Amino acid sequence: MGNKPGRPKNQTARREALVDAAGRAIAERGLEGLRIKDIAAEAGMSAGSVLYYYPEMDELVLEVHRGAVERYLAARQGAADGATGAAARLRALVGSGLPGGSGDAVHGLLFELHRRADRSSGHATLMASLFAREVALYATVLEVGAAIGEFTLTEPVTDLARNLVALEDGYGLHIVSRNAELTPDVARRLLLGYARTVTGCPEL
């Protein structure tokens, strides 16, 4: 027997396409005004098809958040892995953690989704996990740099790593909020200045 008319042959692929479409819709319209028909339009399918795969909008938005976190972390890990030496890896991490501008789609989407954390334990867990894993990325580079003598750390590794991530988040929010006084270049310079101070590494 063949498939029923209109039934997708690959439901996993269709769900992934819906998550991607929802992410685009959220990035363009924000969460407050998000509607099923917006997602359907982005995905090129009917509103009924969206509801077939995701009867609850919250479930779909949570999947968008989960996917955005994983892609963002993979990109950051890749940036660090592509550099040689502790100083270069730290510079790469700093570069990968800041928005490229007010229209940065990845950071804009993450900031928008993080707004759900105060109302949803699922989103709160994802936000906390993202922070912890970013801290771990920085901590690894700082620990290796100290071990090979490139860095002389002024504070415990975890404290420094948390401060770096928090500074990124703070500067990033200003960048996506169109603060003309805090451009990506300025934010990067300030972050690297902090990194030089706490590592004693002039190469930063």
CSV table of C-alpha atoms in Angstrom, one decimal:
chain,number,residue,atom,x,y,z
A,1,MET,CA,0.0,0.0,0.0
A,2,GLY,CA,1.3,3.5,-0.8
A,3,ASN,CA,1.3,6.5,1.4
A,4,LYS,CA,-1.9,8.4,1.9
A,5,PRO,CA,-2.1,11.6,-0.3
A,6,GLY,CA,-0.5,14.5,1.3
A,7,ARG,CA,1.2,12.5,4.1
A,8,PRO,CA,5.0,13.3,4.1
A,9,LYS,CA,7.3,10.4,3.5
A,10,ASN,CA,9.9,11.7,5.9
A,11,GLN,CA,8.3,13.1,9.0
A,12,THR,CA,11.6,13.9,10.7
A,13,ALA,CA,12.6,16.1,7.8
A,14,ARG,CA,9.2,17.9,7.8
A,15,ARG,CA,9.5,18.6,11.5
A,16,GLU,CA,13.0,19.9,11.0
A,17,ALA,CA,11.8,22.2,8.2
A,18,LEU,CA,9.1,23.5,10.5
A,19,VAL,CA,11.6,24.2,13.3
A,20,ASP,CA,13.8,26.2,10.8
A,21,ALA,CA,10.7,28.1,9.5
A,22,ALA,CA,9.6,28.9,13.0
A,23,GLY,CA,13.1,30.2,13.8
A,24,ARG,CA,13.0,32.5,10.8
A,25,ALA,CA,9.5,33.7,11.7
A,26,ILE,CA,10.6,34.5,15.3
A,27,ALA,CA,13.7,36.3,14.1
A,28,GLU,CA,11.6,38.4,11.8
A,29,ARG,CA,8.5,39.1,13.9
A,30,GLY,CA,9.4,38.3,17.5
A,31,LEU,CA,7.7,35.9,19.9
A,32,GLU,CA,4.8,38.2,20.9
A,33,GLY,CA,3.2,38.4,17.5
A,34,LEU,CA,4.1,34.9,16.3
A,35,ARG,CA,1.2,33.1,14.7
A,36,ILE,CA,0.7,29.6,13.2
A,37,LYS,CA,0.1,31.1,9.8
A,38,ASP,CA,3.4,33.0,9.9
A,39,ILE,CA,5.2,29.7,10.4
A,40,ALA,CA,3.2,28.0,7.8
A,41,ALA,CA,4.0,30.7,5.3
A,42,GLU,CA,7.7,30.4,6.0
A,43,ALA,CA,7.6,26.6,5.7
A,44,GLY,CA,5.4,26.7,2.5
A,45,MET,CA,2.7,24.5,4.0
A,46,SER,CA,-0.8,24.9,5.5
A,47,ALA,CA,-1.5,25.9,9.0
A,48,GLY,CA,-3.1,22.6,9.5
A,49,SER,CA,0.1,20.8,8.6
A,50,VAL,CA,2.0,22.9,11.2
A,51,LEU,CA,-0.6,21.9,13.9
A,52,TYR,CA,-0.4,18.2,12.8
A,53,TYR,CA,3.3,18.1,13.7
A,54,TYR,CA,3.2,20.6,16.6
A,55,PRO,CA,-0.2,20.8,18.2
A,56,GLU,CA,1.3,23.1,20.8
A,57,MET,CA,3.1,26.3,19.8
A,58,ASP,CA,5.2,26.1,23.0
A,59,GLU,CA,6.6,22.8,22.0
A,60,LEU,CA,7.7,24.1,18.6
A,61,VAL,CA,9.3,27.2,20.1
A,62,LEU,CA,11.2,25.1,22.5
A,63,GLU,CA,12.5,23.0,19.7
A,64,VAL,CA,13.6,26.2,17.9
A,65,HIS,CA,15.5,27.2,21.1
A,66,ARG,CA,17.1,23.8,21.5
A,67,GLY,CA,18.3,23.8,17.9
A,68,ALA,CA,19.6,27.4,18.0
A,69,VAL,CA,21.6,26.6,21.1
A,70,GLU,CA,23.2,23.6,19.6
A,71,ARG,CA,24.1,25.3,16.3
A,72,TYR,CA,25.5,28.3,18.2
A,73,LEU,CA,27.7,26.2,20.4
A,74,ALA,CA,28.9,24.1,17.5
A,75,ALA,CA,30.0,27.2,15.7
A,76,ARG,CA,31.8,28.5,18.7
A,77,GLN,CA,33.6,25.2,19.2
A,78,GLY,CA,34.5,25.2,15.6
A,79,ALA,CA,36.0,28.7,15.8
A,80,ALA,CA,38.2,27.7,18.7
A,81,ASP,CA,39.2,24.4,17.1
A,82,GLY,CA,40.3,26.3,14.0
A,83,ALA,CA,42.9,28.3,15.9
A,84,THR,CA,46.4,27.3,17.0
A,85,GLY,CA,47.7,28.3,20.4
A,86,ALA,CA,45.9,29.5,23.5
A,87,ALA,CA,45.9,33.2,22.7
A,88,ALA,CA,44.6,32.6,19.2
A,89,ARG,CA,41.9,30.2,20.5
A,90,LEU,CA,40.8,32.8,23.1
A,91,ARG,CA,40.6,35.5,20.4
A,92,ALA,CA,38.5,33.2,18.2
A,93,LEU,CA,36.1,32.5,21.1
A,94,VAL,CA,35.7,36.2,21.7
A,95,GLY,CA,35.0,36.8,18.0
A,96,SER,CA,32.4,34.0,17.9
A,97,GLY,CA,30.5,35.2,20.9
A,98,LEU,CA,29.6,38.7,19.7
A,99,PRO,CA,26.8,39.6,17.2
A,100,GLY,CA,28.0,40.9,13.9
A,101,GLY,CA,25.6,43.8,14.1
A,102,SER,CA,22.1,44.8,15.1
A,103,GLY,CA,20.7,42.5,12.4
A,104,ASP,CA,22.6,39.4,13.5
A,105,ALA,CA,20.0,36.6,13.1
A,106,VAL,CA,21.6,34.1,15.4
A,107,HIS,CA,22.0,36.3,18.4
A,108,GLY,CA,18.7,38.1,17.8
A,109,LEU,CA,17.0,34.7,17.8
A,110,LEU,CA,18.7,33.6,21.0
A,111,PHE,CA,18.0,36.8,22.8
A,112,GLU,CA,14.3,36.6,21.8
A,113,LEU,CA,14.0,33.0,22.9
A,114,HIS,CA,15.8,33.7,26.2
A,115,ARG,CA,12.9,35.9,27.1
A,116,ARG,CA,10.8,32.8,27.7
A,117,ALA,CA,13.0,31.7,30.5
A,118,ASP,CA,11.1,33.5,33.2
A,119,ARG,CA,7.9,31.7,32.2
A,120,SER,CA,9.1,28.3,31.1
A,121,SER,CA,11.3,25.8,32.9
A,122,GLY,CA,12.3,24.3,29.5
A,123,HIS,CA,13.6,27.6,28.2
A,124,ALA,CA,15.2,28.4,31.5
A,125,THR,CA,17.0,25.1,31.4
A,126,LEU,CA,18.3,25.7,27.9
A,127,MET,CA,19.5,29.2,28.8
A,128,ALA,CA,21.3,27.9,31.9
A,129,SER,CA,22.8,25.0,29.8
A,130,LEU,CA,24.0,27.4,27.1
A,131,PHE,CA,25.7,29.6,29.7
A,132,ALA,CA,27.4,26.6,31.4
A,133,ARG,CA,28.7,25.2,28.1
A,134,GLU,CA,30.0,28.6,27.0
A,135,VAL,CA,31.8,28.9,30.3
A,136,ALA,CA,33.3,25.4,29.8
A,137,LEU,CA,34.6,26.5,26.4
A,138,TYR,CA,36.4,29.5,27.9
A,139,ALA,CA,37.6,27.5,30.9
A,140,THR,CA,39.2,24.9,28.7
A,141,VAL,CA,41.2,27.5,26.8
A,142,LEU,CA,42.2,29.4,29.9
A,143,GLU,CA,43.3,26.2,31.7
A,144,VAL,CA,45.4,25.0,28.7
A,145,GLY,CA,46.9,28.5,28.3
A,146,ALA,CA,47.9,28.6,32.0
A,147,ALA,CA,49.3,25.0,31.8
A,148,ILE,CA,51.6,25.8,28.8
A,149,GLY,CA,52.7,29.1,30.2
A,150,GLU,CA,50.9,31.4,27.8
A,151,PHE,CA,48.6,32.8,30.5
A,152,THR,CA,49.1,33.9,34.1
A,153,LEU,CA,45.6,34.0,35.4
A,154,THR,CA,44.6,36.6,38.0
A,155,GLU,CA,41.5,34.7,39.3
A,156,PRO,CA,40.1,31.2,39.4
A,157,VAL,CA,39.4,29.8,35.9
A,158,THR,CA,35.7,29.4,36.4
A,159,ASP,CA,35.3,33.0,37.6
A,160,LEU,CA,37.2,34.4,34.6
A,161,ALA,CA,35.2,32.2,32.2
A,162,ARG,CA,31.9,33.3,33.7
A,163,ASN,CA,32.9,37.0,33.4
A,164,LEU,CA,33.8,36.6,29.8
A,165,VAL,CA,30.5,35.0,28.9
A,166,ALA,CA,28.6,37.6,30.9
A,167,LEU,CA,30.4,40.4,29.2
A,168,GLU,CA,29.6,38.9,25.8
A,169,ASP,CA,26.0,38.7,26.7
A,170,GLY,CA,25.8,42.2,28.0
A,171,TYR,CA,27.6,43.7,25.0
A,172,GLY,CA,25.7,41.5,22.6
A,173,LEU,CA,22.4,42.7,23.9
A,174,HIS,CA,23.4,46.3,23.3
A,175,ILE,CA,24.6,45.5,19.8
A,176,VAL,CA,21.4,43.8,18.8
A,177,SER,CA,19.5,46.7,20.5
A,178,ARG,CA,21.2,49.1,18.1
A,179,ASN,CA,23.3,51.0,20.7
A,180,ALA,CA,25.4,53.1,18.3
A,181,GLU,CA,28.1,53.6,21.0
A,182,LEU,CA,28.7,49.9,21.4
A,183,THR,CA,29.6,48.5,18.0
A,184,PRO,CA,30.9,44.9,17.5
A,185,ASP,CA,34.4,46.3,17.1
A,186,VAL,CA,34.2,48.3,20.3
A,187,ALA,CA,32.8,45.3,22.2
A,188,ARG,CA,35.5,43.0,20.9
A,189,ARG,CA,38.2,45.5,21.9
A,190,LEU,CA,36.8,45.8,25.4
A,191,LEU,CA,36.5,42.0,25.8
A,192,LEU,CA,40.1,41.4,24.6
A,193,GLY,CA,41.3,44.2,26.9
A,194,TYR,CA,39.7,42.4,29.8
A,195,ALA,CA,41.2,39.1,28.6
A,196,ARG,CA,44.7,40.6,28.4
A,197,THR,CA,44.3,42.0,32.0
A,198,VAL,CA,43.2,38.7,33.5
A,199,THR,CA,45.6,36.4,31.5
A,200,GLY,CA,48.7,38.7,31.4
A,201,CYS,CA,49.0,37.8,27.7
A,202,PRO,CA,50.0,40.7,25.5
A,203,GLU,CA,49.2,38.7,22.3
A,204,LEU,CA,45.5,39.3,23.0
